[in-house]
Amino acid sequence: MSTMRDRVLPASQRWDLGHLRDHLDLLHGDRASKVSAFWTMLTLSGVIAVAGVLGNSTATVIGAMIIAPLGVPIMGVALGIVRGEGGLVARSGAFVAGGVVLVVGIGLVASAMLPRTTDLLTNPQVTGRTSPTLVDMIAAVATGLAGAVGMSRRDVSDVLPGVAIAISLVPPLGVVGVCAGQGLWEMALGAFVLFASNMVAMVLAGTLTFTAYGYATEVATGGPVGHLRRRRAYTAVAAGLVLVMIPLLANTVATTLIALWTQRVSNAAQAWVGQVPGARVTGVTVESRTAVISIICPGEPPSVSELMKALDGQVPDGVQIMVDTSVGKQIDAGVVGGPPVKGTAGTVPQPLGKDGGGWPGEPST
């Protein structure tokens, strides 16, 4: 184990503790310049991120990630934990909390200026940040490790811009503000969970890396008090990890179930339209409690009662099944588990989120 650690964290490339502290503690050394740079760059990053999100511009969002300085105080929290310094943890945590308020506020202001016709539910930059899963946590931990290694080693500091792109900190906070301003509280909460999980993952990764690199042995308060503080801090990090893992796990399960049910609807629909030569399914989408099946059918589609029989027991009861045909007709096939109905044309399903419902276990969007 020590051999592997020495290869990943060679002593010859290790920054000394003074350098690392000067970099991560914004109130150490030239504090006026550091604080000014932090708030200036974070404000600009927040504006760019919100503009990129609302404009659905991935390149703009990436630009906001690169210049965002929020990762510095987050890693400062990790260093404070490793050193057993409650003051450093508190100072760095205060910058993180202030940054959260600032970026969310920028999102709220931007939301107030949006046209009434704006539909955030169709913007992938928004929806992609409102339902995080365990995959996001795994990526955040790996990214945090890369960032901590980059800050600790002299020879790999060039990876930090890439780390900034990989970890999503400012854009989710911008989404929180925009969604909250539009009254989409569940989406705002989902975006905040993404930020919180990334932040906790970074603190965890930084704590592990800085400890492995030996910074804990240089703690000035290395007596019993320092060890006690570290133990309490480790407990707090573990508790935070558990708290963010709960919604991530729930969303992971829900996303898996939605994908499974969507595939089942697709398979049943394929078999159903297969009775008509040349007919095929072009897509299946889920909108709230409604599954919309898009088909191309040269003639009249088969009886929808056959489709409903095939879906009985394959998806949860209460799901509305709609069929969109290539000639612009929409057929209401009925509700899974409900009484059979005669297919009618022109029935339009509820848009996503209008009725506040969803499939059982569906992640908040």
Coordinates of C-alpha atoms in Angstrom, one line a residue:
M1 CA 0.0 0.0 0.0
S2 CA 2.8 2.4 0.9
T3 CA 4.5 1.7 -2.4
M4 CA 1.4 2.5 -4.4
R5 CA 1.0 5.7 -2.3
D6 CA 4.6 6.7 -3.0
R7 CA 4.0 6.2 -6.8
V8 CA 0.8 8.3 -6.8
L9 CA 2.1 10.9 -4.3
P10 CA 5.9 11.0 -4.6
A11 CA 7.6 12.9 -1.9
S12 CA 9.9 14.7 -4.3
Q13 CA 6.9 16.4 -5.9
R14 CA 5.1 17.3 -2.7
W15 CA 4.3 20.9 -2.1
D16 CA 5.2 22.0 1.4
L17 CA 2.4 22.6 3.9
G18 CA 3.0 26.4 3.9
H19 CA 2.5 26.6 0.1
L20 CA -0.7 24.5 0.2
R21 CA -2.1 26.5 3.1
D22 CA -1.3 29.8 1.4
H23 CA -3.2 28.5 -1.7
L24 CA -6.3 27.2 0.1
D25 CA -6.7 29.6 3.0
L26 CA -8.2 32.8 1.5
L27 CA -7.5 34.7 4.7
H28 CA -3.8 33.7 4.9
G29 CA -1.1 35.9 3.4
D30 CA -2.3 38.7 1.0
R31 CA -5.9 38.3 2.1
A32 CA -7.2 41.5 0.5
S33 CA -6.1 40.3 -3.0
K34 CA -7.3 36.8 -2.5
V35 CA -10.8 37.8 -1.2
S36 CA -11.2 40.4 -4.0
A37 CA -10.2 37.8 -6.7
F38 CA -12.5 35.2 -5.2
W39 CA -15.6 37.3 -5.2
T40 CA -14.9 38.9 -8.6
M41 CA -14.3 35.6 -10.4
L42 CA -17.2 33.9 -8.6
T43 CA -19.6 36.6 -9.6
L44 CA -18.4 36.5 -13.2
S45 CA -18.6 32.7 -13.2
G46 CA -22.1 32.8 -11.8
V47 CA -23.3 35.2 -14.5
I48 CA -21.6 33.1 -17.2
A49 CA -23.0 29.9 -15.9
V50 CA -26.6 31.2 -15.6
A51 CA -26.3 32.7 -19.1
G52 CA -25.0 29.4 -20.5
V53 CA -27.8 27.4 -18.8
L54 CA -30.6 29.6 -20.0
G55 CA -29.0 29.8 -23.4
N56 CA -28.5 26.0 -23.5
S57 CA -24.9 26.6 -24.4
T58 CA -22.6 23.8 -23.2
A59 CA -19.5 25.8 -24.2
T60 CA -20.5 28.8 -22.1
V61 CA -21.2 26.6 -19.1
I62 CA -17.8 25.0 -19.4
G63 CA -16.3 28.5 -19.5
A64 CA -18.0 29.3 -16.2
M65 CA -16.6 26.1 -14.7
I66 CA -13.1 26.9 -15.6
I67 CA -13.0 30.3 -13.9
A68 CA -15.1 29.3 -10.9
P69 CA -12.9 29.6 -7.7
L70 CA -15.4 27.8 -5.4
G71 CA -13.2 24.6 -5.4
V72 CA -10.5 26.5 -3.4
P73 CA -12.4 27.0 -0.2
I74 CA -13.9 23.6 -0.5
M75 CA -10.4 22.1 -0.5
G76 CA -9.6 24.5 2.3
V77 CA -12.3 22.7 4.4
A78 CA -10.6 19.4 3.6
L79 CA -7.2 20.7 4.6
G80 CA -8.6 22.1 7.9
I81 CA -10.1 18.7 8.7
V82 CA -6.8 17.0 8.1
R83 CA -4.9 19.5 10.2
G84 CA -7.5 19.5 12.9
E85 CA -7.9 23.3 12.6
G86 CA -11.5 24.3 13.2
G87 CA -10.7 27.9 12.3
L88 CA -9.6 27.0 8.8
V89 CA -12.7 24.8 8.3
A90 CA -15.0 27.7 9.5
R91 CA -13.3 30.3 7.4
S92 CA -13.3 28.2 4.3
G93 CA -16.9 27.0 5.0
A94 CA -18.0 30.7 5.3
F95 CA -16.6 31.4 1.8
V96 CA -18.4 28.4 0.4
A97 CA -21.7 29.4 2.1
G98 CA -21.3 33.0 0.8
G99 CA -20.6 31.7 -2.7
V100 CA -23.8 29.6 -2.6
V101 CA -25.9 32.6 -1.7
L102 CA -24.2 34.7 -4.4
V103 CA -24.7 32.3 -7.3
V104 CA -28.2 31.3 -6.3
G105 CA -29.0 35.1 -6.0
I106 CA -27.7 35.6 -9.6
G107 CA -30.0 32.8 -10.7
L108 CA -33.0 34.4 -9.0
V109 CA -32.3 37.7 -10.6
A110 CA -32.0 36.1 -14.0
S111 CA -35.2 34.1 -13.4
A112 CA -37.1 37.3 -12.8
M113 CA -36.1 38.6 -16.2
L114 CA -37.2 35.5 -18.1
P115 CA -40.1 35.8 -20.5
R116 CA -43.3 34.2 -19.3
T117 CA -43.2 31.8 -22.3
T118 CA -39.8 30.3 -21.1
D119 CA -40.1 26.5 -20.5
L120 CA -37.2 25.3 -18.3
L121 CA -38.5 21.7 -18.6
T122 CA -37.3 21.6 -22.2
N123 CA -33.8 22.9 -21.5
P124 CA -31.4 20.0 -21.1
Q125 CA -28.9 22.3 -19.3
V126 CA -31.5 22.6 -16.5
T127 CA -33.1 19.1 -16.5
G128 CA -29.7 17.5 -16.7
R129 CA -28.8 19.0 -13.3
T130 CA -32.0 18.3 -11.3
S131 CA -31.9 14.6 -10.9
P132 CA -28.4 13.4 -9.8
T133 CA -27.6 9.8 -9.3
L134 CA -24.8 7.7 -7.7
V135 CA -22.9 8.0 -10.9
D136 CA -22.6 11.7 -10.3
M137 CA -21.2 10.9 -6.8
I138 CA -18.6 8.5 -8.2
A139 CA -17.5 11.0 -10.8
A140 CA -17.3 13.7 -8.1
V141 CA -15.1 11.6 -5.8
A142 CA -12.8 10.8 -8.7
T143 CA -12.6 14.4 -9.8
G144 CA -12.0 15.5 -6.2
L145 CA -9.1 13.1 -5.9
A146 CA -7.6 14.5 -9.1
G147 CA -8.0 18.0 -7.8
A148 CA -6.4 17.2 -4.5
V149 CA -3.5 15.5 -6.1
G150 CA -3.1 18.4 -8.5
M151 CA -3.0 20.8 -5.6
S152 CA -0.5 18.7 -3.7
R153 CA 2.0 17.8 -6.4
R154 CA 4.2 20.3 -8.2
D155 CA 4.3 18.4 -11.5
V156 CA 0.5 17.9 -12.2
S157 CA -0.9 21.4 -11.4
D158 CA -1.8 21.6 -15.1
V159 CA -4.7 19.2 -14.6
L160 CA -6.7 21.7 -12.5
P161 CA -8.5 23.4 -15.4
G162 CA -9.7 19.9 -16.5
V163 CA -10.8 19.2 -12.9
A164 CA -12.7 22.4 -12.9
I165 CA -14.6 21.3 -16.0
A166 CA -15.3 17.9 -14.6
I167 CA -16.7 19.0 -11.3
S168 CA -20.0 20.8 -11.4
L169 CA -20.2 23.4 -8.7
V170 CA -21.4 26.8 -10.0
P171 CA -23.9 25.7 -12.8
P172 CA -26.1 23.6 -10.4
L173 CA -26.3 26.6 -8.0
G174 CA -27.3 28.8 -10.9
V175 CA -30.0 26.2 -11.8
V176 CA -31.2 26.3 -8.1
G177 CA -31.8 30.1 -8.4
V178 CA -33.4 30.0 -11.8
C179 CA -35.8 27.1 -10.9
A180 CA -36.6 28.6 -7.5
G181 CA -37.5 31.9 -9.2
Q182 CA -39.9 30.1 -11.4
G183 CA -41.5 28.2 -8.5
L184 CA -40.0 24.8 -9.6
W185 CA -39.0 23.9 -6.0
E186 CA -38.5 20.2 -6.7
M187 CA -36.1 20.9 -9.5
A188 CA -34.3 23.5 -7.4
L189 CA -33.9 20.9 -4.7
G190 CA -32.5 18.4 -7.1
A191 CA -29.9 20.8 -8.4
F192 CA -28.9 21.7 -4.9
V193 CA -28.5 18.0 -4.1
L194 CA -26.1 17.8 -7.1
F195 CA -24.0 20.7 -5.8
A196 CA -24.0 19.3 -2.2
S197 CA -23.0 15.8 -3.3
N198 CA -20.2 17.2 -5.4
M199 CA -19.0 19.4 -2.5
V200 CA -19.1 16.5 0.0
A201 CA -17.3 14.3 -2.5
M202 CA -14.6 16.9 -3.0
V203 CA -14.1 17.3 0.8
L204 CA -13.9 13.6 1.2
A205 CA -11.4 13.2 -1.6
G206 CA -9.3 16.1 -0.4
T207 CA -9.3 14.7 3.1
L208 CA -8.1 11.3 2.0
T209 CA -5.4 12.7 -0.3
F210 CA -4.0 15.3 2.1
T211 CA -3.9 12.7 4.8
A212 CA -2.1 10.2 2.6
Y213 CA 0.4 12.9 1.6
G214 CA 1.3 13.4 5.3
Y215 CA -0.1 16.8 5.9
A216 CA -1.8 15.5 9.0
T217 CA 1.6 14.9 10.7
E218 CA 2.5 18.6 10.3
V219 CA -0.5 19.8 12.3
A220 CA 0.5 22.5 14.8
T221 CA -2.2 21.4 17.2
G222 CA -0.9 17.9 17.0
G223 CA -1.9 17.1 20.6
P224 CA -5.0 15.4 21.8
V225 CA -7.2 18.5 20.9
G226 CA -6.1 18.3 17.3
H227 CA -6.9 14.6 17.1
L228 CA -10.3 15.1 18.7
R229 CA -11.1 17.9 16.2
R230 CA -10.1 15.6 13.3
R231 CA -12.3 12.8 14.6
R232 CA -15.3 15.1 14.9
A233 CA -14.6 16.5 11.5
Y234 CA -14.4 13.0 10.0
T235 CA -17.7 12.2 11.6
A236 CA -19.3 15.3 10.1
V237 CA -18.0 14.4 6.7
A238 CA -19.3 10.9 7.0
A239 CA -22.7 12.1 8.1
G240 CA -22.8 14.6 5.2
L241 CA -21.9 11.8 2.8
V242 CA -24.8 9.6 4.1
L243 CA -27.2 12.5 3.9
V244 CA -26.5 13.2 0.2
M245 CA -26.3 9.5 -0.6
I246 CA -30.0 9.0 0.3
P247 CA -31.5 11.2 -2.5
L248 CA -28.8 10.0 -4.9
L249 CA -29.7 6.4 -4.2
A250 CA -33.4 7.2 -4.5
N251 CA -32.9 8.9 -7.9
T252 CA -30.7 6.1 -9.1
V253 CA -33.4 3.5 -8.3
A254 CA -36.1 5.7 -9.8
T255 CA -34.1 6.3 -13.0
T256 CA -33.5 2.6 -13.4
L257 CA -37.2 1.8 -12.9
I258 CA -38.2 4.5 -15.4
A259 CA -35.8 3.1 -18.0
L260 CA -37.1 -0.4 -17.3
W261 CA -40.7 0.6 -17.7
T262 CA -40.0 2.7 -20.8
Q263 CA -38.3 -0.3 -22.4
R264 CA -41.3 -2.5 -21.5
V265 CA -43.7 0.0 -23.1
S266 CA -41.5 0.1 -26.2
N267 CA -41.3 -3.7 -26.5
A268 CA -45.1 -4.1 -26.1
A269 CA -45.7 -1.3 -28.7
Q270 CA -43.3 -2.9 -31.2
A271 CA -45.2 -6.2 -31.0
W272 CA -48.5 -4.4 -31.2
V273 CA -47.8 -2.3 -34.3
G274 CA -45.9 -5.3 -35.8
Q275 CA -49.3 -6.7 -36.8
V276 CA -49.5 -4.1 -39.6
P277 CA -46.9 -4.5 -42.4
G278 CA -44.5 -1.5 -42.5
A279 CA -45.6 -0.1 -39.1
R280 CA -43.0 0.7 -36.5
V281 CA -42.4 2.5 -33.2
T282 CA -40.3 5.7 -33.6
G283 CA -40.1 6.6 -29.9
V284 CA -41.5 6.3 -26.4
T285 CA -41.4 9.2 -24.0
V286 CA -42.7 9.6 -20.4
E287 CA -44.4 12.8 -19.4
S288 CA -45.6 12.9 -15.8
R289 CA -48.1 10.0 -15.5
T290 CA -48.4 9.6 -19.3
A291 CA -46.4 7.4 -21.7
V292 CA -46.5 8.6 -25.3
I293 CA -45.8 6.1 -28.0
S294 CA -44.9 7.6 -31.4
I295 CA -45.6 5.3 -34.3
I296 CA -45.5 5.2 -38.1
C297 CA -48.4 3.2 -39.5
P298 CA -49.4 3.0 -43.2
G299 CA -53.0 2.3 -42.3
E300 CA -55.1 2.1 -39.2
P301 CA -53.2 0.8 -36.1
P302 CA -54.4 -2.4 -34.4
S303 CA -57.0 -2.2 -31.6
V304 CA -55.5 -0.3 -28.6
S305 CA -57.1 -2.9 -26.3
E306 CA -54.5 -5.4 -27.4
L307 CA -51.7 -2.9 -26.4
M308 CA -53.3 -2.3 -23.0
K309 CA -53.5 -6.1 -22.4
A310 CA -49.8 -6.4 -23.2
L311 CA -48.9 -3.6 -20.8
D312 CA -51.0 -4.9 -17.9
G313 CA -48.6 -5.9 -15.2
Q314 CA -45.6 -4.5 -17.2
V315 CA -45.8 -0.9 -15.9
P316 CA -47.5 0.5 -12.8
D317 CA -51.3 0.9 -12.7
G318 CA -52.5 4.4 -13.3
V319 CA -50.2 5.2 -16.2
Q320 CA -52.0 6.9 -19.1
I321 CA -51.0 5.5 -22.5
M322 CA -51.2 7.8 -25.6
V323 CA -50.4 6.8 -29.1
D324 CA -49.1 9.4 -31.6
T325 CA -49.6 8.3 -35.2
S326 CA -47.7 9.6 -38.3
V327 CA -50.9 11.3 -39.6
G328 CA -51.1 13.6 -36.7
K329 CA -53.8 11.7 -34.8
Q330 CA -53.4 11.0 -31.1
I331 CA -55.1 8.0 -29.6
D332 CA -56.0 7.8 -25.9
A333 CA -55.4 4.1 -25.3
G334 CA -56.5 4.3 -21.6
V335 CA -55.0 3.8 -18.2
V336 CA -53.0 0.8 -17.3
G337 CA -54.9 -1.2 -14.8
G338 CA -58.1 0.8 -15.4
P339 CA -61.3 0.0 -17.3
P340 CA -60.9 -0.3 -21.1
V341 CA -61.8 2.8 -23.1
K342 CA -62.5 3.4 -26.7
G343 CA -59.5 5.1 -28.4
T344 CA -60.2 8.7 -29.3
A345 CA -58.3 11.1 -31.4
G346 CA -57.2 14.5 -30.4
T347 CA -56.7 13.9 -26.7
V348 CA -53.6 15.8 -25.5
P349 CA -51.6 14.5 -22.5
Q350 CA -50.8 16.7 -19.6
P351 CA -47.3 18.4 -20.0
L352 CA -44.6 17.3 -17.8
G353 CA -45.1 18.4 -14.2
K354 CA -48.4 20.2 -14.6
D355 CA -50.3 17.8 -12.4
G356 CA -47.5 17.4 -9.9
G357 CA -47.6 13.7 -10.3
G358 CA -45.2 11.1 -11.7
W359 CA -44.7 7.5 -12.1
P360 CA -44.2 5.7 -8.8
G361 CA -40.5 6.2 -7.9
E362 CA -40.1 8.8 -10.7
P363 CA -37.2 11.3 -9.9
S364 CA -38.2 14.9 -9.3
T365 CA -37.8 16.9 -12.5

